[in-house]
Amino acid sequence: MVLGGGIIYISLEVLIAVGCCLGNVLVIWAVWRSGALNQTPFCLIVSLAMADFLVGAMAIPLAVIVDVHVKIPFHACLFFSCVLIVPLQASVLTLLAIAVDRCLRVCIPFGYNSTVTKKRTWILAAVCWILASVQGFLPMLGWYNHDTLAHYNSTSIDCQFTAVIPDSYLVHFIYECCFLPPLAIMITLYGYIFLKMRQSRGRAGVAAETGEYNQKEHKLARSLVLVLALFVVCWLPLHVIQAITYYNQNIHVPSIALYFGILLSHGNSMVNPVVYAFKVPKIKKEYRKIWRRVIGQEQQADINAPANNTSDSHDGRVHGKISPEMGVNSIHLTLFHVP
């Protein structure tokens, strides 16, 4: 990459990394403060936020290190490159788990709470991360570019992602096996979810409580579909570029297109907290509380509260007010200092 372009790319990556870390920490904090961790979809949302946070905290810094061609041992470069893949796989599997969870909510509304418990949801989230780690670190088991290691005739190389990770792994395994099939399943599940919700809304004689409940579920489902759609829009270009260069090596993809695809894929992890802020009421409410606390309104209110109940006069007397809760209204006691 040209020096000027490299500086711009690294600067944008740094901004995205900061946005990923701050935004997703805010999501986790908001879910925790609201008590929504007791609800299974928010457990999975926290897991997704953790994946997005790791993109900013680990994947992007390692991507920058890899991009500047640091000379390091081959297997160290391979390890760093594998770490870049794990958050992507964790995001795909968590999004799939969220889609399955929402489908169960619609299919078995009465048995959902007994079937999908908080403990089972956290176990499912852990399984997603374990599978993501296995998929991401598969090149460490031997599916790497052996030609690169033979070319250098040394244990140290100029670290590049494409120098150690083979295109066959990225296209055949990551894209065709671990990205497209889960995506097709998720689209099918959400299509079924919205069809069932539409049928339930069209029934006559539905109770008001049931209608309100279905409306809340519909809003949450639409928000999660938006998260899925943004994930596809941000990640699909990079996968398509890799597939094009793999199946037809005569086609030259400009470097600017490749780096734009990388930035777009990383930027997805920064977008999700914004979606939650506008589309998920519980998180939106906590965002507002956190913002008021940051700007000091709540702290100022706490400071002013004692001042309203007790004030010092200039003549050395302290006036105290008894609140209505004590059974006395608007009674002021004057305490005189005894000399």
PDB file of N, CA and C in Angstrom, residues 20 23-32 34-54 87 90-102 112 116 118 121-122 124-126 128-129 190 216-217 219-228 268-269 271-284 286-287:
ATOM      1  N   CYS A  20     -15.720   0.572  18.196  1.00  0.00           N
ATOM      2  CA  CYS A  20     -16.129  -0.793  18.553  1.00  0.00           C
ATOM      3  C   CYS A  20     -16.049  -1.017  20.055  1.00  0.00           C
ATOM      4  N   GLY A  23     -18.548   1.517  22.049  1.00  0.00           N
ATOM      5  CA  GLY A  23     -19.950   1.229  21.766  1.00  0.00           C
ATOM      6  C   GLY A  23     -20.419  -0.082  22.363  1.00  0.00           C
ATOM      7  N   ASN A  24     -19.617  -1.120  22.239  1.00  0.00           N
ATOM      8  CA  ASN A  24     -20.052  -2.430  22.713  1.00  0.00           C
ATOM      9  C   ASN A  24     -19.903  -2.585  24.222  1.00  0.00           C
ATOM     10  N   VAL A  25     -18.953  -1.893  24.825  1.00  0.00           N
ATOM     11  CA  VAL A  25     -18.919  -1.837  26.294  1.00  0.00           C
ATOM     12  C   VAL A  25     -20.184  -1.164  26.807  1.00  0.00           C
ATOM     13  N   LEU A  26     -20.628  -0.130  26.107  1.00  0.00           N
ATOM     14  CA  LEU A  26     -21.857   0.563  26.480  1.00  0.00           C
ATOM     15  C   LEU A  26     -23.066  -0.359  26.354  1.00  0.00           C
ATOM     16  N   VAL A  27     -23.098  -1.192  25.318  1.00  0.00           N
ATOM     17  CA  VAL A  27     -24.199  -2.147  25.143  1.00  0.00           C
ATOM     18  C   VAL A  27     -24.239  -3.132  26.313  1.00  0.00           C
ATOM     19  N   ILE A  28     -23.078  -3.704  26.646  1.00  0.00           N
ATOM     20  CA  ILE A  28     -23.016  -4.683  27.738  1.00  0.00           C
ATOM     21  C   ILE A  28     -23.421  -4.040  29.056  1.00  0.00           C
ATOM     22  N   TRP A  29     -22.958  -2.820  29.295  1.00  0.00           N
ATOM     23  CA  TRP A  29     -23.305  -2.105  30.521  1.00  0.00           C
ATOM     24  C   TRP A  29     -24.798  -1.806  30.568  1.00  0.00           C
ATOM     25  N   ALA A  30     -25.375  -1.381  29.438  1.00  0.00           N
ATOM     26  CA  ALA A  30     -26.799  -1.049  29.399  1.00  0.00           C
ATOM     27  C   ALA A  30     -27.661  -2.276  29.653  1.00  0.00           C
ATOM     28  N   VAL A  31     -27.298  -3.398  29.062  1.00  0.00           N
ATOM     29  CA  VAL A  31     -28.063  -4.633  29.281  1.00  0.00           C
ATOM     30  C   VAL A  31     -27.961  -5.067  30.738  1.00  0.00           C
ATOM     31  N   TRP A  32     -26.777  -4.944  31.316  1.00  0.00           N
ATOM     32  CA  TRP A  32     -26.583  -5.333  32.712  1.00  0.00           C
ATOM     33  C   TRP A  32     -27.372  -4.427  33.649  1.00  0.00           C
ATOM     34  N   SER A  34     -30.056  -2.678  33.025  1.00  0.00           N
ATOM     35  CA  SER A  34     -31.504  -2.806  32.844  1.00  0.00           C
ATOM     36  C   SER A  34     -32.062  -4.111  33.404  1.00  0.00           C
ATOM     37  N   GLY A  35     -31.184  -5.035  33.783  1.00  0.00           N
ATOM     38  CA  GLY A  35     -31.643  -6.327  34.265  1.00  0.00           C
ATOM     39  C   GLY A  35     -32.117  -7.251  33.169  1.00  0.00           C
ATOM     40  N   ALA A  36     -31.835  -6.906  31.909  1.00  0.00           N
ATOM     41  CA  ALA A  36     -32.314  -7.696  30.771  1.00  0.00           C
ATOM     42  C   ALA A  36     -31.540  -8.991  30.581  1.00  0.00           C
ATOM     43  N   LEU A  37     -30.462  -9.193  31.354  1.00  0.00           N
ATOM     44  CA  LEU A  37     -29.716 -10.441  31.243  1.00  0.00           C
ATOM     45  C   LEU A  37     -30.540 -11.654  31.668  1.00  0.00           C
ATOM     46  N   ASN A  38     -31.655 -11.388  32.356  1.00  0.00           N
ATOM     47  CA  ASN A  38     -32.547 -12.484  32.726  1.00  0.00           C
ATOM     48  C   ASN A  38     -33.368 -12.983  31.536  1.00  0.00           C
ATOM     49  N   GLN A  39     -33.342 -12.232  30.431  1.00  0.00           N
ATOM     50  CA  GLN A  39     -34.080 -12.616  29.232  1.00  0.00           C
ATOM     51  C   GLN A  39     -33.099 -13.204  28.224  1.00  0.00           C
ATOM     52  N   THR A  40     -33.464 -14.347  27.661  1.00  0.00           N
ATOM     53  CA  THR A  40     -32.533 -15.102  26.815  1.00  0.00           C
ATOM     54  C   THR A  40     -32.032 -14.344  25.592  1.00  0.00           C
ATOM     55  N   PRO A  41     -32.868 -13.574  24.864  1.00  0.00           N
ATOM     56  CA  PRO A  41     -32.313 -12.898  23.681  1.00  0.00           C
ATOM     57  C   PRO A  41     -31.222 -11.899  24.032  1.00  0.00           C
ATOM     58  N   PHE A  42     -31.312 -11.272  25.210  1.00  0.00           N
ATOM     59  CA  PHE A  42     -30.310 -10.287  25.591  1.00  0.00           C
ATOM     60  C   PHE A  42     -29.005 -10.955  26.034  1.00  0.00           C
ATOM     61  N   CYS A  43     -29.088 -12.206  26.506  1.00  0.00           N
ATOM     62  CA  CYS A  43     -27.852 -12.952  26.776  1.00  0.00           C
ATOM     63  C   CYS A  43     -27.067 -13.135  25.481  1.00  0.00           C
ATOM     64  N   LEU A  44     -27.779 -13.463  24.412  1.00  0.00           N
ATOM     65  CA  LEU A  44     -27.126 -13.659  23.122  1.00  0.00           C
ATOM     66  C   LEU A  44     -26.673 -12.324  22.525  1.00  0.00           C
ATOM     67  N   ILE A  45     -27.423 -11.260  22.781  1.00  0.00           N
ATOM     68  CA  ILE A  45     -27.000  -9.933  22.322  1.00  0.00           C
ATOM     69  C   ILE A  45     -25.693  -9.530  23.001  1.00  0.00           C
ATOM     70  N   VAL A  46     -25.549  -9.853  24.282  1.00  0.00           N
ATOM     71  CA  VAL A  46     -24.297  -9.576  24.993  1.00  0.00           C
ATOM     72  C   VAL A  46     -23.158 -10.392  24.393  1.00  0.00           C
ATOM     73  N   SER A  47     -23.440 -11.644  24.039  1.00  0.00           N
ATOM     74  CA  SER A  47     -22.410 -12.471  23.395  1.00  0.00           C
ATOM     75  C   SER A  47     -21.982 -11.867  22.065  1.00  0.00           C
ATOM     76  N   LEU A  48     -22.948 -11.362  21.300  1.00  0.00           N
ATOM     77  CA  LEU A  48     -22.631 -10.702  20.030  1.00  0.00           C
ATOM     78  C   LEU A  48     -21.840  -9.421  20.264  1.00  0.00           C
ATOM     79  N   ALA A  49     -22.196  -8.682  21.312  1.00  0.00           N
ATOM     80  CA  ALA A  49     -21.453  -7.462  21.643  1.00  0.00           C
ATOM     81  C   ALA A  49     -20.016  -7.786  22.053  1.00  0.00           C
ATOM     82  N   MET A  50     -19.816  -8.925  22.718  1.00  0.00           N
ATOM     83  CA  MET A  50     -18.463  -9.350  23.076  1.00  0.00           C
ATOM     84  C   MET A  50     -17.630  -9.627  21.818  1.00  0.00           C
ATOM     85  N   ALA A  51     -18.255 -10.274  20.825  1.00  0.00           N
ATOM     86  CA  ALA A  51     -17.547 -10.520  19.570  1.00  0.00           C
ATOM     87  C   ALA A  51     -17.176  -9.208  18.892  1.00  0.00           C
ATOM     88  N   ASP A  52     -18.114  -8.260  18.888  1.00  0.00           N
ATOM     89  CA  ASP A  52     -17.835  -6.958  18.273  1.00  0.00           C
ATOM     90  C   ASP A  52     -16.764  -6.195  19.052  1.00  0.00           C
ATOM     91  N   PHE A  53     -16.790  -6.325  20.383  1.00  0.00           N
ATOM     92  CA  PHE A  53     -15.760  -5.674  21.192  1.00  0.00           C
ATOM     93  C   PHE A  53     -14.377  -6.233  20.872  1.00  0.00           C
ATOM     94  N   LEU A  54     -14.279  -7.553  20.706  1.00  0.00           N
ATOM     95  CA  LEU A  54     -12.988  -8.184  20.410  1.00  0.00           C
ATOM     96  C   LEU A  54     -12.476  -7.786  19.030  1.00  0.00           C
ATOM     97  N   PRO A  87     -13.629 -13.764  15.819  1.00  0.00           N
ATOM     98  CA  PRO A  87     -14.814 -12.927  16.069  1.00  0.00           C
ATOM     99  C   PRO A  87     -15.850 -12.999  14.950  1.00  0.00           C
ATOM    100  N   ALA A  90     -17.716 -16.204  15.492  1.00  0.00           N
ATOM    101  CA  ALA A  90     -18.561 -16.069  16.682  1.00  0.00           C
ATOM    102  C   ALA A  90     -19.798 -15.238  16.378  1.00  0.00           C
ATOM    103  N   SER A  91     -19.648 -14.199  15.566  1.00  0.00           N
ATOM    104  CA  SER A  91     -20.788 -13.364  15.187  1.00  0.00           C
ATOM    105  C   SER A  91     -21.796 -14.150  14.363  1.00  0.00           C
ATOM    106  N   VAL A  92     -21.316 -14.923  13.389  1.00  0.00           N
ATOM    107  CA  VAL A  92     -22.212 -15.716  12.536  1.00  0.00           C
ATOM    108  C   VAL A  92     -22.992 -16.721  13.374  1.00  0.00           C
ATOM    109  N   LEU A  93     -22.300 -17.451  14.242  1.00  0.00           N
ATOM    110  CA  LEU A  93     -22.952 -18.479  15.045  1.00  0.00           C
ATOM    111  C   LEU A  93     -23.906 -17.874  16.076  1.00  0.00           C
ATOM    112  N   THR A  94     -23.537 -16.722  16.638  1.00  0.00           N
ATOM    113  CA  THR A  94     -24.428 -16.066  17.603  1.00  0.00           C
ATOM    114  C   THR A  94     -25.675 -15.527  16.919  1.00  0.00           C
ATOM    115  N   LEU A  95     -25.524 -14.951  15.731  1.00  0.00           N
ATOM    116  CA  LEU A  95     -26.690 -14.499  14.979  1.00  0.00           C
ATOM    117  C   LEU A  95     -27.613 -15.668  14.639  1.00  0.00           C
ATOM    118  N   LEU A  96     -27.030 -16.810  14.321  1.00  0.00           N
ATOM    119  CA  LEU A  96     -27.826 -18.006  14.054  1.00  0.00           C
ATOM    120  C   LEU A  96     -28.556 -18.458  15.323  1.00  0.00           C
ATOM    121  N   ALA A  97     -27.862 -18.419  16.469  1.00  0.00           N
ATOM    122  CA  ALA A  97     -28.493 -18.788  17.734  1.00  0.00           C
ATOM    123  C   ALA A  97     -29.647 -17.843  18.075  1.00  0.00           C
ATOM    124  N   ILE A  98     -29.474 -16.554  17.801  1.00  0.00           N
ATOM    125  CA  ILE A  98     -30.542 -15.580  18.050  1.00  0.00           C
ATOM    126  C   ILE A  98     -31.750 -15.888  17.172  1.00  0.00           C
ATOM    127  N   ALA A  99     -31.514 -16.230  15.911  1.00  0.00           N
ATOM    128  CA  ALA A  99     -32.618 -16.558  15.003  1.00  0.00           C
ATOM    129  C   ALA A  99     -33.365 -17.803  15.480  1.00  0.00           C
ATOM    130  N   VAL A 100     -32.639 -18.817  15.928  1.00  0.00           N
ATOM    131  CA  VAL A 100     -33.273 -20.030  16.449  1.00  0.00           C
ATOM    132  C   VAL A 100     -34.074 -19.708  17.711  1.00  0.00           C
ATOM    133  N   ASP A 101     -33.514 -18.867  18.583  1.00  0.00           N
ATOM    134  CA  ASP A 101     -34.207 -18.466  19.807  1.00  0.00           C
ATOM    135  C   ASP A 101     -35.518 -17.760  19.493  1.00  0.00           C
ATOM    136  N   ARG A 102     -35.496 -16.828  18.545  1.00  0.00           N
ATOM    137  CA  ARG A 102     -36.718 -16.101  18.170  1.00  0.00           C
ATOM    138  C   ARG A 102     -37.741 -17.035  17.521  1.00  0.00           C
ATOM    139  N   TYR A 112     -41.919 -22.011  25.947  1.00  0.00           N
ATOM    140  CA  TYR A 112     -40.626 -21.365  25.672  1.00  0.00           C
ATOM    141  C   TYR A 112     -39.822 -21.159  26.951  1.00  0.00           C
ATOM    142  N   VAL A 116     -36.259 -22.839  26.962  1.00  0.00           N
ATOM    143  CA  VAL A 116     -35.110 -21.957  26.741  1.00  0.00           C
ATOM    144  C   VAL A 116     -34.844 -21.194  28.036  1.00  0.00           C
ATOM    145  N   LYS A 118     -32.217 -19.501  31.067  1.00  0.00           N
ATOM    146  CA  LYS A 118     -31.029 -18.640  31.062  1.00  0.00           C
ATOM    147  C   LYS A 118     -29.752 -19.468  31.037  1.00  0.00           C
ATOM    148  N   THR A 121     -29.172 -20.922  27.647  1.00  0.00           N
ATOM    149  CA  THR A 121     -28.774 -19.884  26.691  1.00  0.00           C
ATOM    150  C   THR A 121     -27.294 -19.565  26.809  1.00  0.00           C
ATOM    151  N   TRP A 122     -26.798 -19.448  28.042  1.00  0.00           N
ATOM    152  CA  TRP A 122     -25.368 -19.172  28.231  1.00  0.00           C
ATOM    153  C   TRP A 122     -24.521 -20.345  27.752  1.00  0.00           C
ATOM    154  N   LEU A 124     -25.374 -22.282  25.277  1.00  0.00           N
ATOM    155  CA  LEU A 124     -25.409 -22.143  23.819  1.00  0.00           C
ATOM    156  C   LEU A 124     -24.420 -21.086  23.350  1.00  0.00           C
ATOM    157  N   ALA A 125     -24.347 -19.961  24.071  1.00  0.00           N
ATOM    158  CA  ALA A 125     -23.387 -18.908  23.709  1.00  0.00           C
ATOM    159  C   ALA A 125     -21.954 -19.417  23.823  1.00  0.00           C
ATOM    160  N   ALA A 126     -21.671 -20.196  24.870  1.00  0.00           N
ATOM    161  CA  ALA A 126     -20.329 -20.766  25.041  1.00  0.00           C
ATOM    162  C   ALA A 126     -20.001 -21.747  23.919  1.00  0.00           C
ATOM    163  N   CYS A 128     -21.143 -21.614  20.905  1.00  0.00           N
ATOM    164  CA  CYS A 128     -20.870 -20.786  19.713  1.00  0.00           C
ATOM    165  C   CYS A 128     -19.418 -20.320  19.696  1.00  0.00           C
ATOM    166  N   TRP A 129     -18.913 -19.900  20.864  1.00  0.00           N
ATOM    167  CA  TRP A 129     -17.532 -19.420  20.935  1.00  0.00           C
ATOM    168  C   TRP A 129     -16.534 -20.562  20.769  1.00  0.00           C
ATOM    169  N   TYR A 190     -36.263 -16.218   9.918  1.00  0.00           N
ATOM    170  CA  TYR A 190     -36.912 -14.921  10.112  1.00  0.00           C
ATOM    171  C   TYR A 190     -38.116 -14.763   9.187  1.00  0.00           C
ATOM    172  N   LYS A 216     -44.454  -6.236  20.800  1.00  0.00           N
ATOM    173  CA  LYS A 216     -43.095  -6.108  21.338  1.00  0.00           C
ATOM    174  C   LYS A 216     -42.156  -7.127  20.702  1.00  0.00           C
ATOM    175  N   GLU A 217     -42.636  -8.357  20.545  1.00  0.00           N
ATOM    176  CA  GLU A 217     -41.816  -9.394  19.917  1.00  0.00           C
ATOM    177  C   GLU A 217     -41.509  -9.042  18.466  1.00  0.00           C
ATOM    178  N   LYS A 219     -41.268  -6.008  17.186  1.00  0.00           N
ATOM    179  CA  LYS A 219     -40.269  -4.931  17.156  1.00  0.00           C
ATOM    180  C   LYS A 219     -38.873  -5.478  17.400  1.00  0.00           C
ATOM    181  N   LEU A 220     -38.748  -6.382  18.375  1.00  0.00           N
ATOM    182  CA  LEU A 220     -37.439  -6.964  18.675  1.00  0.00           C
ATOM    183  C   LEU A 220     -36.933  -7.784  17.490  1.00  0.00           C
ATOM    184  N   ALA A 221     -37.839  -8.551  16.864  1.00  0.00           N
ATOM    185  CA  ALA A 221     -37.452  -9.356  15.702  1.00  0.00           C
ATOM    186  C   ALA A 221     -36.989  -8.463  14.553  1.00  0.00           C
ATOM    187  N   ARG A 222     -37.690  -7.368  14.327  1.00  0.00           N
ATOM    188  CA  ARG A 222     -37.286  -6.442  13.251  1.00  0.00           C
ATOM    189  C   ARG A 222     -35.919  -5.835  13.537  1.00  0.00           C
ATOM    190  N   SER A 223     -35.650  -5.520  14.799  1.00  0.00           N
ATOM    191  CA  SER A 223     -34.342  -4.963  15.163  1.00  0.00           C
ATOM    192  C   SER A 223     -33.229  -5.971  14.900  1.00  0.00           C
ATOM    193  N   LEU A 224     -33.488  -7.243  15.253  1.00  0.00           N
ATOM    194  CA  LEU A 224     -32.479  -8.279  15.048  1.00  0.00           C
ATOM    195  C   LEU A 224     -32.286  -8.585  13.569  1.00  0.00           C
ATOM    196  N   VAL A 225     -33.346  -8.480  12.785  1.00  0.00           N
ATOM    197  CA  VAL A 225     -33.215  -8.647  11.333  1.00  0.00           C
ATOM    198  C   VAL A 225     -32.355  -7.531  10.754  1.00  0.00           C
ATOM    199  N   LEU A 226     -32.518  -6.318  11.272  1.00  0.00           N
ATOM    200  CA  LEU A 226     -31.686  -5.201  10.812  1.00  0.00           C
ATOM    201  C   LEU A 226     -30.219  -5.459  11.143  1.00  0.00           C
ATOM    202  N   VAL A 227     -29.948  -6.002  12.327  1.00  0.00           N
ATOM    203  CA  VAL A 227     -28.567  -6.355  12.693  1.00  0.00           C
ATOM    204  C   VAL A 227     -28.013  -7.380  11.714  1.00  0.00           C
ATOM    205  N   LEU A 228     -28.825  -8.387  11.386  1.00  0.00           N
ATOM    206  CA  LEU A 228     -28.407  -9.420  10.435  1.00  0.00           C
ATOM    207  C   LEU A 228     -28.150  -8.824   9.052  1.00  0.00           C
ATOM    208  N   ASN A 268     -18.748  -2.989  10.725  1.00  0.00           N
ATOM    209  CA  ASN A 268     -19.997  -3.614  11.173  1.00  0.00           C
ATOM    210  C   ASN A 268     -20.060  -3.736  12.686  1.00  0.00           C
ATOM    211  N   SER A 269     -18.937  -3.996  13.312  1.00  0.00           N
ATOM    212  CA  SER A 269     -18.911  -4.148  14.767  1.00  0.00           C
ATOM    213  C   SER A 269     -19.150  -2.830  15.485  1.00  0.00           C
ATOM    214  N   VAL A 271     -21.365  -0.568  14.203  1.00  0.00           N
ATOM    215  CA  VAL A 271     -22.713  -0.144  13.838  1.00  0.00           C
ATOM    216  C   VAL A 271     -23.768  -0.716  14.776  1.00  0.00           C
ATOM    217  N   ASN A 272     -23.560  -1.956  15.235  1.00  0.00           N
ATOM    218  CA  ASN A 272     -24.587  -2.624  16.040  1.00  0.00           C
ATOM    219  C   ASN A 272     -25.028  -1.831  17.269  1.00  0.00           C
ATOM    220  N   PRO A 273     -24.117  -1.227  18.056  1.00  0.00           N
ATOM    221  CA  PRO A 273     -24.581  -0.427  19.198  1.00  0.00           C
ATOM    222  C   PRO A 273     -25.499   0.721  18.796  1.00  0.00           C
ATOM    223  N   VAL A 274     -25.290   1.280  17.608  1.00  0.00           N
ATOM    224  CA  VAL A 274     -26.168   2.346  17.127  1.00  0.00           C
ATOM    225  C   VAL A 274     -27.562   1.797  16.834  1.00  0.00           C
ATOM    226  N   VAL A 275     -27.618   0.598  16.246  1.00  0.00           N
ATOM    227  CA  VAL A 275     -28.908  -0.039  15.964  1.00  0.00           C
ATOM    228  C   VAL A 275     -29.665  -0.298  17.264  1.00  0.00           C
ATOM    229  N   TYR A 276     -28.962  -0.822  18.265  1.00  0.00           N
ATOM    230  CA  TYR A 276     -29.613  -1.076  19.550  1.00  0.00           C
ATOM    231  C   TYR A 276     -30.144   0.215  20.170  1.00  0.00           C
ATOM    232  N   ALA A 277     -29.408   1.312  19.995  1.00  0.00           N
ATOM    233  CA  ALA A 277     -29.803   2.586  20.594  1.00  0.00           C
ATOM    234  C   ALA A 277     -31.120   3.093  20.033  1.00  0.00           C
ATOM    235  N   PHE A 278     -31.401   2.828  18.769  1.00  0.00           N
ATOM    236  CA  PHE A 278     -32.605   3.348  18.131  1.00  0.00           C
ATOM    237  C   PHE A 278     -33.733   2.325  18.054  1.00  0.00           C
ATOM    238  N   LYS A 279     -33.412   1.026  18.123  1.00  0.00           N
ATOM    239  CA  LYS A 279     -34.415   0.009  17.822  1.00  0.00           C
ATOM    240  C   LYS A 279     -34.818  -0.874  19.001  1.00  0.00           C
ATOM    241  N   VAL A 280     -33.981  -0.997  20.028  1.00  0.00           N
ATOM    242  CA  VAL A 280     -34.303  -1.862  21.167  1.00  0.00           C
ATOM    243  C   VAL A 280     -34.659  -0.984  22.361  1.00  0.00           C
ATOM    244  N   PRO A 281     -35.946  -0.955  22.773  1.00  0.00           N
ATOM    245  CA  PRO A 281     -36.383   0.001  23.799  1.00  0.00           C
ATOM    246  C   PRO A 281     -35.624  -0.088  25.112  1.00  0.00           C
ATOM    247  N   LYS A 282     -35.352  -1.295  25.608  1.00  0.00           N
ATOM    248  CA  LYS A 282     -34.675  -1.419  26.904  1.00  0.00           C
ATOM    249  C   LYS A 282     -33.275  -0.835  26.858  1.00  0.00           C
ATOM    250  N   ILE A 283     -32.549  -1.135  25.797  1.00  0.00           N
ATOM    251  CA  ILE A 283     -31.193  -0.600  25.670  1.00  0.00           C
ATOM    252  C   ILE A 283     -31.242   0.903  25.425  1.00  0.00           C
ATOM    253  N   LYS A 284     -32.209   1.344  24.640  1.00  0.00           N
ATOM    254  CA  LYS A 284     -32.371   2.778  24.368  1.00  0.00           C
ATOM    255  C   LYS A 284     -32.622   3.544  25.658  1.00  0.00           C
ATOM    256  N   GLU A 286     -31.734   2.660  28.732  1.00  0.00           N
ATOM    257  CA  GLU A 286     -30.523   2.684  29.543  1.00  0.00           C
ATOM    258  C   GLU A 286     -29.473   3.623  28.970  1.00  0.00           C
ATOM    259  N   TYR A 287     -29.412   3.713  27.635  1.00  0.00           N
ATOM    260  CA  TYR A 287     -28.509   4.683  27.010  1.00  0.00           C
ATOM    261  C   TYR A 287     -28.814   6.090  27.517  1.00  0.00           C
TER     262      TYR A 287
END
